[in-house]
PDB file of C-alpha atoms in Angstrom:
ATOM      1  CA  UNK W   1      44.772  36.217 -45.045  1.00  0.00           C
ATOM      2  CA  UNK W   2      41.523  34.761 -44.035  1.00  0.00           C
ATOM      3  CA  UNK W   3      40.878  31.875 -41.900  1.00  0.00           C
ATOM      4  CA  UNK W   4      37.699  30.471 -40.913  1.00  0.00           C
ATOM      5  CA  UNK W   5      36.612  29.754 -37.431  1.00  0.00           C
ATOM      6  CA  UNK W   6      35.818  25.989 -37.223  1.00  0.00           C
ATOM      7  CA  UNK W   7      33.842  26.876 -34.400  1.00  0.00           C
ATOM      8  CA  UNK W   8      31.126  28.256 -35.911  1.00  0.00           C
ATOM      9  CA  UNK W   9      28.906  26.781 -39.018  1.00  0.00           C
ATOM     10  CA  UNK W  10      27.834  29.645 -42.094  1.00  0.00           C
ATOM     11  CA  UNK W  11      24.172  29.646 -40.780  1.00  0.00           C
ATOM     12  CA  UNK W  12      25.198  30.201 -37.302  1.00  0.00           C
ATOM     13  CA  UNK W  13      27.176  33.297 -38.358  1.00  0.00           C
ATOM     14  CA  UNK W  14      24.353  34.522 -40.541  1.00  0.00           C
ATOM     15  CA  UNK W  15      21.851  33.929 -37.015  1.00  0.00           C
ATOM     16  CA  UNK W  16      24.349  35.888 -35.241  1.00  0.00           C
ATOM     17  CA  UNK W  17      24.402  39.080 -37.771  1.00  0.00           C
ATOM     18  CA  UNK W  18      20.934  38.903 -37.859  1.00  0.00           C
ATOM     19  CA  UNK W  19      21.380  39.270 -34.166  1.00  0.00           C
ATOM     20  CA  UNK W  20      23.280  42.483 -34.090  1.00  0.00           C
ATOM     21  CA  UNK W  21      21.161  44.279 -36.685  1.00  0.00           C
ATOM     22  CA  UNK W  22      17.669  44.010 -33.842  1.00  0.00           C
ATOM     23  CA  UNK W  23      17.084  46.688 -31.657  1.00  0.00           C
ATOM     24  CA  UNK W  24      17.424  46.865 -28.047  1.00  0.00           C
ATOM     25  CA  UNK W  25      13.930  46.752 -26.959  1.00  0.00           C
ATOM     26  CA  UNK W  26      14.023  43.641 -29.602  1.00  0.00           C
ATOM     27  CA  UNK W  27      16.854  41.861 -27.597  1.00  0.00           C
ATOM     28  CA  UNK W  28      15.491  42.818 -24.393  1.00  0.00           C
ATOM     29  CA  UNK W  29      11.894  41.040 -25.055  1.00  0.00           C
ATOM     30  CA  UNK W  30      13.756  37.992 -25.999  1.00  0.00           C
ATOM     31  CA  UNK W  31      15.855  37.534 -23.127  1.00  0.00           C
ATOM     32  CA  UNK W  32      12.983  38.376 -20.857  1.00  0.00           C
ATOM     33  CA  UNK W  33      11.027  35.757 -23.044  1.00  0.00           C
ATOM     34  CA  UNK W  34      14.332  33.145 -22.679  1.00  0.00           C
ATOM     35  CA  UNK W  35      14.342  34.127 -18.546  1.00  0.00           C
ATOM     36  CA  UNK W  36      10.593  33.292 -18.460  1.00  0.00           C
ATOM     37  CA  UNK W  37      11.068  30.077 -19.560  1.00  0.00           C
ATOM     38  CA  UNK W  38      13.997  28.781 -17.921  1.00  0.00           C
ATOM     39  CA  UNK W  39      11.985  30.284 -14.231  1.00  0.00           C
ATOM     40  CA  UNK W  40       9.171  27.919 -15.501  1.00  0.00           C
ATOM     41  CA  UNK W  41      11.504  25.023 -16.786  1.00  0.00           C
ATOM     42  CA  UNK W  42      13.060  25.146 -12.829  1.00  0.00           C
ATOM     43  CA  UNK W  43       9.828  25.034 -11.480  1.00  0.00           C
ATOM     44  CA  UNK W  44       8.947  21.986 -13.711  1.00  0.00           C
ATOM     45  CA  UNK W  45       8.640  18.738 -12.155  1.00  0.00           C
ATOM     46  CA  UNK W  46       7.878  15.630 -14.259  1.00  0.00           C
ATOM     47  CA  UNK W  47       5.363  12.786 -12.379  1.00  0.00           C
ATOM     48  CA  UNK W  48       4.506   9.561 -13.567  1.00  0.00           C
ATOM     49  CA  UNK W  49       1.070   8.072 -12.366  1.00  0.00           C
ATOM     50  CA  UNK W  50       0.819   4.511 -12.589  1.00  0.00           C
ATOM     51  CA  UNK W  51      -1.299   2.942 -15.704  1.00  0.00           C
ATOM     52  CA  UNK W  52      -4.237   0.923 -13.939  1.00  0.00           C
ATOM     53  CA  UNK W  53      -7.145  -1.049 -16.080  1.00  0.00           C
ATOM     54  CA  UNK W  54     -10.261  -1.155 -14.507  1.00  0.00           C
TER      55      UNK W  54
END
């Protein structure tokens, strides 16, 4: 018997098997990428300058 998780869509499940079949160094790169940008998103800070006609 066979039930499907409602949790998870068929493309997410297809993204995650294509997930397990990369290679460590693969996986590694990309969470180093992911880490990267979340140091640089925490950095971030968003400014607003005034608009003023001359």
């Amino acid at each position: 018997m066979k039930q499907d998780n409602p949790n998870f869509t068929t493309a997410e499940i297809e993204q995650l098997k294509a997930g397990l079949k990369r290679t460590y160094k693969e996986r590694f790169e990309m969470t180093t990428r992911l880490y990267k940008i979340e140091q640089t998103m925490n950095k971030a800070v968003i400014t607003h300058k005034q608009f003023i006609s001359k």
